[in-house]
Amino acid sequence: MVSRIEGELLPGDARIAIVVSRFNDFITGRLLDGAVETHRRQGGNGDKLTVVHVPGSFELPVAAQKLAKSGKHDAVICLGCVIRGQTDHYDYVAGEAAKGIGQVALQTGVPVIFGVITADTLEQAIDRAGAKLGNQGGKAMLAAIEMATLMKKI
Ligand code: INI
């Protein structure tokens, strides 16, 4: 008999922190709205949500690390937007954000969700922030709820 364990999409008492980048806040504000709205629609209690603002995507991991280590959150979501056309150091910012977020999750054992849009153009970013391709912030919230509830079971 297969023992199958999976998370749920109902947040219940799960405490979730969101770290959101101010850089490209035209996009990241939409991601934050999508995450908070998805939490509400899944039956979550706003009192269980914490939102932390950082300057840019490069700063997401260190803030996520402190939140994860605090023991006060069952999952941390990182929201950011890096657009290739805007910067020569796209690869550094996007790469460090992705690597750092992964490291924080493994070092702390707290799920840290990668909700960073990496796009070639502003139009692509808009598509992932609520236009053609849905809202990456809402998807990140679903992943956070699923992982927070899964970690309690395994
Ligand atoms: N930060 C982003 O979140 N997205 C970007 O596209 C970006 N660009 O283009 O440079 C960006 N840079 C800022 C960076 O994240 C840091 O805040 C900054 O380097 C200070 O450490």
PDB file of C-alpha atoms and ligand atoms in Angstrom:
ATOM      1  CA  MET A   1       0.000   0.000   0.000  1.00  0.00           C
ATOM      2  CA  VAL A   2       1.462   3.332  -1.036  1.00  0.00           C
ATOM      3  CA  SER A   3       1.752   5.917   1.736  1.00  0.00           C
ATOM      4  CA  ARG A   4       0.869   9.128  -0.037  1.00  0.00           C
ATOM      5  CA  ILE A   5       1.290  12.411   1.817  1.00  0.00           C
ATOM      6  CA  GLU A   6       0.446  15.797   0.403  1.00  0.00           C
ATOM      7  CA  GLY A   7      -0.158  19.322   1.564  1.00  0.00           C
ATOM      8  CA  GLU A   8      -3.459  21.143   1.483  1.00  0.00           C
ATOM      9  CA  LEU A   9      -4.628  24.365  -0.086  1.00  0.00           C
ATOM     10  CA  LEU A  10      -6.468  25.526   3.033  1.00  0.00           C
ATOM     11  CA  PRO A  11      -4.107  27.612   5.164  1.00  0.00           C
ATOM     12  CA  GLY A  12      -5.789  26.945   8.523  1.00  0.00           C
ATOM     13  CA  ASP A  13      -3.427  28.287  11.200  1.00  0.00           C
ATOM     14  CA  ALA A  14      -0.369  28.411   8.912  1.00  0.00           C
ATOM     15  CA  ARG A  15       1.699  31.548   9.501  1.00  0.00           C
ATOM     16  CA  ILE A  16       3.107  32.945   6.280  1.00  0.00           C
ATOM     17  CA  ALA A  17       5.565  35.786   5.730  1.00  0.00           C
ATOM     18  CA  ILE A  18       5.878  37.607   2.407  1.00  0.00           C
ATOM     19  CA  VAL A  19       9.075  39.469   1.506  1.00  0.00           C
ATOM     20  CA  VAL A  20       8.511  41.809  -1.414  1.00  0.00           C
ATOM     21  CA  SER A  21      10.978  43.892  -3.420  1.00  0.00           C
ATOM     22  CA  ARG A  22      10.343  47.609  -3.989  1.00  0.00           C
ATOM     23  CA  PHE A  23      12.351  47.528  -7.231  1.00  0.00           C
ATOM     24  CA  ASN A  24       9.866  47.281 -10.112  1.00  0.00           C
ATOM     25  CA  ASP A  25       7.056  47.890  -7.636  1.00  0.00           C
ATOM     26  CA  PHE A  26       4.661  48.416 -10.535  1.00  0.00           C
ATOM     27  CA  ILE A  27       4.972  44.645 -10.956  1.00  0.00           C
ATOM     28  CA  THR A  28       5.787  43.503  -7.412  1.00  0.00           C
ATOM     29  CA  GLY A  29       2.797  45.397  -6.015  1.00  0.00           C
ATOM     30  CA  ARG A  30       0.590  43.303  -8.289  1.00  0.00           C
ATOM     31  CA  LEU A  31       2.320  40.147  -7.099  1.00  0.00           C
ATOM     32  CA  LEU A  32       1.712  41.151  -3.481  1.00  0.00           C
ATOM     33  CA  ASP A  33      -1.959  41.872  -4.211  1.00  0.00           C
ATOM     34  CA  GLY A  34      -2.258  38.470  -5.891  1.00  0.00           C
ATOM     35  CA  ALA A  35      -0.657  36.685  -2.949  1.00  0.00           C
ATOM     36  CA  VAL A  36      -2.813  38.401  -0.305  1.00  0.00           C
ATOM     37  CA  GLU A  37      -6.000  37.956  -2.340  1.00  0.00           C
ATOM     38  CA  THR A  38      -5.273  34.270  -2.937  1.00  0.00           C
ATOM     39  CA  HIS A  39      -4.691  33.782   0.802  1.00  0.00           C
ATOM     40  CA  ARG A  40      -8.057  35.399   1.527  1.00  0.00           C
ATOM     41  CA  ARG A  41      -9.848  33.333  -1.112  1.00  0.00           C
ATOM     42  CA  GLN A  42      -8.387  30.114   0.274  1.00  0.00           C
ATOM     43  CA  GLY A  43      -9.963  30.958   3.627  1.00  0.00           C
ATOM     44  CA  GLY A  44      -6.859  32.389   5.296  1.00  0.00           C
ATOM     45  CA  ASN A  45      -6.910  34.768   8.244  1.00  0.00           C
ATOM     46  CA  GLY A  46      -5.071  38.026   7.513  1.00  0.00           C
ATOM     47  CA  ASP A  47      -3.701  38.024  11.080  1.00  0.00           C
ATOM     48  CA  LYS A  48      -1.480  35.087  10.072  1.00  0.00           C
ATOM     49  CA  LEU A  49       0.187  37.070   7.272  1.00  0.00           C
ATOM     50  CA  THR A  50       3.273  39.285   7.662  1.00  0.00           C
ATOM     51  CA  VAL A  51       4.539  41.510   4.824  1.00  0.00           C
ATOM     52  CA  VAL A  52       8.152  42.764   4.781  1.00  0.00           C
ATOM     53  CA  HIS A  53       9.499  45.213   2.164  1.00  0.00           C
ATOM     54  CA  VAL A  54      13.092  45.147   0.878  1.00  0.00           C
ATOM     55  CA  PRO A  55      14.815  47.427  -1.676  1.00  0.00           C
ATOM     56  CA  GLY A  56      15.445  44.866  -4.437  1.00  0.00           C
ATOM     57  CA  SER A  57      15.458  41.186  -5.303  1.00  0.00           C
ATOM     58  CA  PHE A  58      19.085  40.909  -4.226  1.00  0.00           C
ATOM     59  CA  GLU A  59      17.963  41.609  -0.632  1.00  0.00           C
ATOM     60  CA  LEU A  60      15.200  38.971  -0.601  1.00  0.00           C
ATOM     61  CA  PRO A  61      17.317  36.076   0.759  1.00  0.00           C
ATOM     62  CA  VAL A  62      18.738  37.818   3.832  1.00  0.00           C
ATOM     63  CA  ALA A  63      15.324  39.047   4.947  1.00  0.00           C
ATOM     64  CA  ALA A  64      13.819  35.620   4.217  1.00  0.00           C
ATOM     65  CA  GLN A  65      16.586  34.025   6.282  1.00  0.00           C
ATOM     66  CA  LYS A  66      15.843  36.152   9.352  1.00  0.00           C
ATOM     67  CA  LEU A  67      12.117  35.461   9.052  1.00  0.00           C
ATOM     68  CA  ALA A  68      12.668  31.737   8.571  1.00  0.00           C
ATOM     69  CA  LYS A  69      15.049  31.517  11.534  1.00  0.00           C
ATOM     70  CA  SER A  70      12.661  33.395  13.824  1.00  0.00           C
ATOM     71  CA  GLY A  71      10.435  30.347  14.226  1.00  0.00           C
ATOM     72  CA  LYS A  72       7.414  32.607  13.766  1.00  0.00           C
ATOM     73  CA  HIS A  73       6.531  31.570  10.206  1.00  0.00           C
ATOM     74  CA  ASP A  74       5.619  28.232   8.615  1.00  0.00           C
ATOM     75  CA  ALA A  75       6.558  29.423   5.120  1.00  0.00           C
ATOM     76  CA  VAL A  76       8.178  32.480   3.582  1.00  0.00           C
ATOM     77  CA  ILE A  77       7.344  33.843   0.127  1.00  0.00           C
ATOM     78  CA  CYS A  78       9.843  35.964  -1.803  1.00  0.00           C
ATOM     79  CA  LEU A  79       8.330  38.290  -4.421  1.00  0.00           C
ATOM     80  CA  GLY A  80      10.462  40.231  -6.887  1.00  0.00           C
ATOM     81  CA  CYS A  81      10.863  41.135 -10.521  1.00  0.00           C
ATOM     82  CA  VAL A  82      14.092  41.230 -12.515  1.00  0.00           C
ATOM     83  CA  ILE A  83      13.853  42.459 -16.095  1.00  0.00           C
ATOM     84  CA  ARG A  84      16.748  41.715 -18.415  1.00  0.00           C
ATOM     85  CA  GLY A  85      16.429  44.875 -20.497  1.00  0.00           C
ATOM     86  CA  GLN A  86      16.900  47.116 -17.478  1.00  0.00           C
ATOM     87  CA  THR A  87      20.295  46.018 -16.272  1.00  0.00           C
ATOM     88  CA  ASP A  88      23.664  44.639 -17.211  1.00  0.00           C
ATOM     89  CA  HIS A  89      23.735  42.792 -13.945  1.00  0.00           C
ATOM     90  CA  TYR A  90      20.453  40.947 -14.547  1.00  0.00           C
ATOM     91  CA  ASP A  91      22.221  37.609 -14.263  1.00  0.00           C
ATOM     92  CA  TYR A  92      23.822  38.541 -10.938  1.00  0.00           C
ATOM     93  CA  VAL A  93      20.646  39.886  -9.348  1.00  0.00           C
ATOM     94  CA  ALA A  94      18.410  37.067 -10.619  1.00  0.00           C
ATOM     95  CA  GLY A  95      21.036  34.398  -9.969  1.00  0.00           C
ATOM     96  CA  GLU A  96      21.843  35.534  -6.446  1.00  0.00           C
ATOM     97  CA  ALA A  97      18.165  35.820  -5.570  1.00  0.00           C
ATOM     98  CA  ALA A  98      17.440  32.295  -6.801  1.00  0.00           C
ATOM     99  CA  LYS A  99      20.522  30.761  -5.196  1.00  0.00           C
ATOM    100  CA  GLY A 100      20.034  32.603  -1.909  1.00  0.00           C
ATOM    101  CA  ILE A 101      16.359  31.716  -1.633  1.00  0.00           C
ATOM    102  CA  GLY A 102      17.146  28.045  -2.207  1.00  0.00           C
ATOM    103  CA  GLN A 103      19.917  28.114   0.379  1.00  0.00           C
ATOM    104  CA  VAL A 104      17.707  29.707   3.026  1.00  0.00           C
ATOM    105  CA  ALA A 105      15.104  26.979   2.588  1.00  0.00           C
ATOM    106  CA  LEU A 106      17.663  24.188   2.911  1.00  0.00           C
ATOM    107  CA  GLN A 107      19.557  25.781   5.810  1.00  0.00           C
ATOM    108  CA  THR A 108      16.477  26.556   7.894  1.00  0.00           C
ATOM    109  CA  GLY A 109      14.089  23.759   6.891  1.00  0.00           C
ATOM    110  CA  VAL A 110      11.371  26.362   6.364  1.00  0.00           C
ATOM    111  CA  PRO A 111       9.812  26.392   2.871  1.00  0.00           C
ATOM    112  CA  VAL A 112      10.887  29.551   1.051  1.00  0.00           C
ATOM    113  CA  ILE A 113       8.908  30.103  -2.118  1.00  0.00           C
ATOM    114  CA  PHE A 114      10.512  31.595  -5.241  1.00  0.00           C
ATOM    115  CA  GLY A 115       8.039  34.169  -6.458  1.00  0.00           C
ATOM    116  CA  VAL A 116      10.515  36.192  -8.475  1.00  0.00           C
ATOM    117  CA  ILE A 117       9.608  37.024 -12.060  1.00  0.00           C
ATOM    118  CA  THR A 118      12.609  36.887 -14.370  1.00  0.00           C
ATOM    119  CA  ALA A 119      11.648  38.352 -17.717  1.00  0.00           C
ATOM    120  CA  ASP A 120      13.262  39.659 -20.874  1.00  0.00           C
ATOM    121  CA  THR A 121      10.806  42.540 -21.228  1.00  0.00           C
ATOM    122  CA  LEU A 122       8.355  44.566 -19.180  1.00  0.00           C
ATOM    123  CA  GLU A 123       5.530  43.080 -21.255  1.00  0.00           C
ATOM    124  CA  GLN A 124       6.527  39.554 -20.238  1.00  0.00           C
ATOM    125  CA  ALA A 125       6.628  40.653 -16.599  1.00  0.00           C
ATOM    126  CA  ILE A 126       3.137  42.174 -16.864  1.00  0.00           C
ATOM    127  CA  ASP A 127       1.857  38.912 -18.357  1.00  0.00           C
ATOM    128  CA  ARG A 128       3.035  37.057 -15.221  1.00  0.00           C
ATOM    129  CA  ALA A 129       1.765  39.672 -12.787  1.00  0.00           C
ATOM    130  CA  GLY A 130      -1.918  39.287 -13.490  1.00  0.00           C
ATOM    131  CA  ALA A 131      -2.302  39.531 -17.258  1.00  0.00           C
ATOM    132  CA  LYS A 132      -2.031  36.709 -19.834  1.00  0.00           C
ATOM    133  CA  LEU A 133      -0.219  34.151 -17.700  1.00  0.00           C
ATOM    134  CA  GLY A 134      -1.983  34.655 -14.373  1.00  0.00           C
ATOM    135  CA  ASN A 135      -0.478  36.125 -11.239  1.00  0.00           C
ATOM    136  CA  GLN A 136       2.812  34.665 -10.024  1.00  0.00           C
ATOM    137  CA  GLY A 137       2.129  36.072  -6.546  1.00  0.00           C
ATOM    138  CA  GLY A 138      -1.078  34.072  -6.265  1.00  0.00           C
ATOM    139  CA  LYS A 139       0.717  30.935  -7.434  1.00  0.00           C
ATOM    140  CA  ALA A 140       3.465  31.547  -4.891  1.00  0.00           C
ATOM    141  CA  MET A 141       0.853  31.777  -2.139  1.00  0.00           C
ATOM    142  CA  LEU A 142      -0.674  28.436  -3.166  1.00  0.00           C
ATOM    143  CA  ALA A 143       2.797  26.865  -3.081  1.00  0.00           C
ATOM    144  CA  ALA A 144       3.437  28.373   0.375  1.00  0.00           C
ATOM    145  CA  ILE A 145       0.155  27.052   1.777  1.00  0.00           C
ATOM    146  CA  GLU A 146       0.779  23.613   0.291  1.00  0.00           C
ATOM    147  CA  MET A 147       4.327  23.444   1.656  1.00  0.00           C
ATOM    148  CA  ALA A 148       3.448  24.860   5.093  1.00  0.00           C
ATOM    149  CA  THR A 149       0.721  22.237   5.545  1.00  0.00           C
ATOM    150  CA  LEU A 150       2.867  19.471   4.046  1.00  0.00           C
ATOM    151  CA  MET A 151       5.803  20.139   6.398  1.00  0.00           C
ATOM    152  CA  LYS A 152       3.552  19.536   9.399  1.00  0.00           C
ATOM    153  CA  LYS A 153       2.769  16.043   8.076  1.00  0.00           C
ATOM    154  CA  ILE A 154       6.142  14.638   7.022  1.00  0.00           C
TER     155      ILE A 154
HETATM  156  N1  INI B   1      16.441  44.590  -8.362  1.00  0.00           N
HETATM  157  C1  INI B   1      15.323  43.963  -8.791  1.00  0.00           C
HETATM  158  O1  INI B   1      14.566  43.455  -7.966  1.00  0.00           O
HETATM  159  N2  INI B   1      15.055  43.876 -10.107  1.00  0.00           N
HETATM  160  C2  INI B   1      15.875  44.421 -11.060  1.00  0.00           C
HETATM  161  O2  INI B   1      15.547  44.305 -12.279  1.00  0.00           O
HETATM  162  C3  INI B   1      17.035  45.101 -10.636  1.00  0.00           C
HETATM  163  N3  INI B   1      17.903  45.737 -11.584  1.00  0.00           N
HETATM  164  O3  INI B   1      17.479  45.908 -12.740  1.00  0.00           O
HETATM  165  O4  INI B   1      18.998  46.128 -11.287  1.00  0.00           O
HETATM  166  C4  INI B   1      17.302  45.178  -9.244  1.00  0.00           C
HETATM  167  N4  INI B   1      18.410  45.803  -8.783  1.00  0.00           N
HETATM  168  C5  INI B   1      18.568  46.177  -7.408  1.00  0.00           C
HETATM  169  C6  INI B   1      19.151  45.062  -6.561  1.00  0.00           C
HETATM  170  O5  INI B   1      18.189  44.059  -6.322  1.00  0.00           O
HETATM  171  C7  INI B   1      19.603  45.592  -5.192  1.00  0.00           C
HETATM  172  O6  INI B   1      18.513  46.145  -4.508  1.00  0.00           O
HETATM  173  C8  INI B   1      20.708  46.638  -5.291  1.00  0.00           C
HETATM  174  O7  INI B   1      21.781  46.181  -6.097  1.00  0.00           O
HETATM  175  C9  INI B   1      21.269  46.957  -3.873  1.00  0.00           C
HETATM  176  O8  INI B   1      21.885  45.806  -3.302  1.00  0.00           O
END
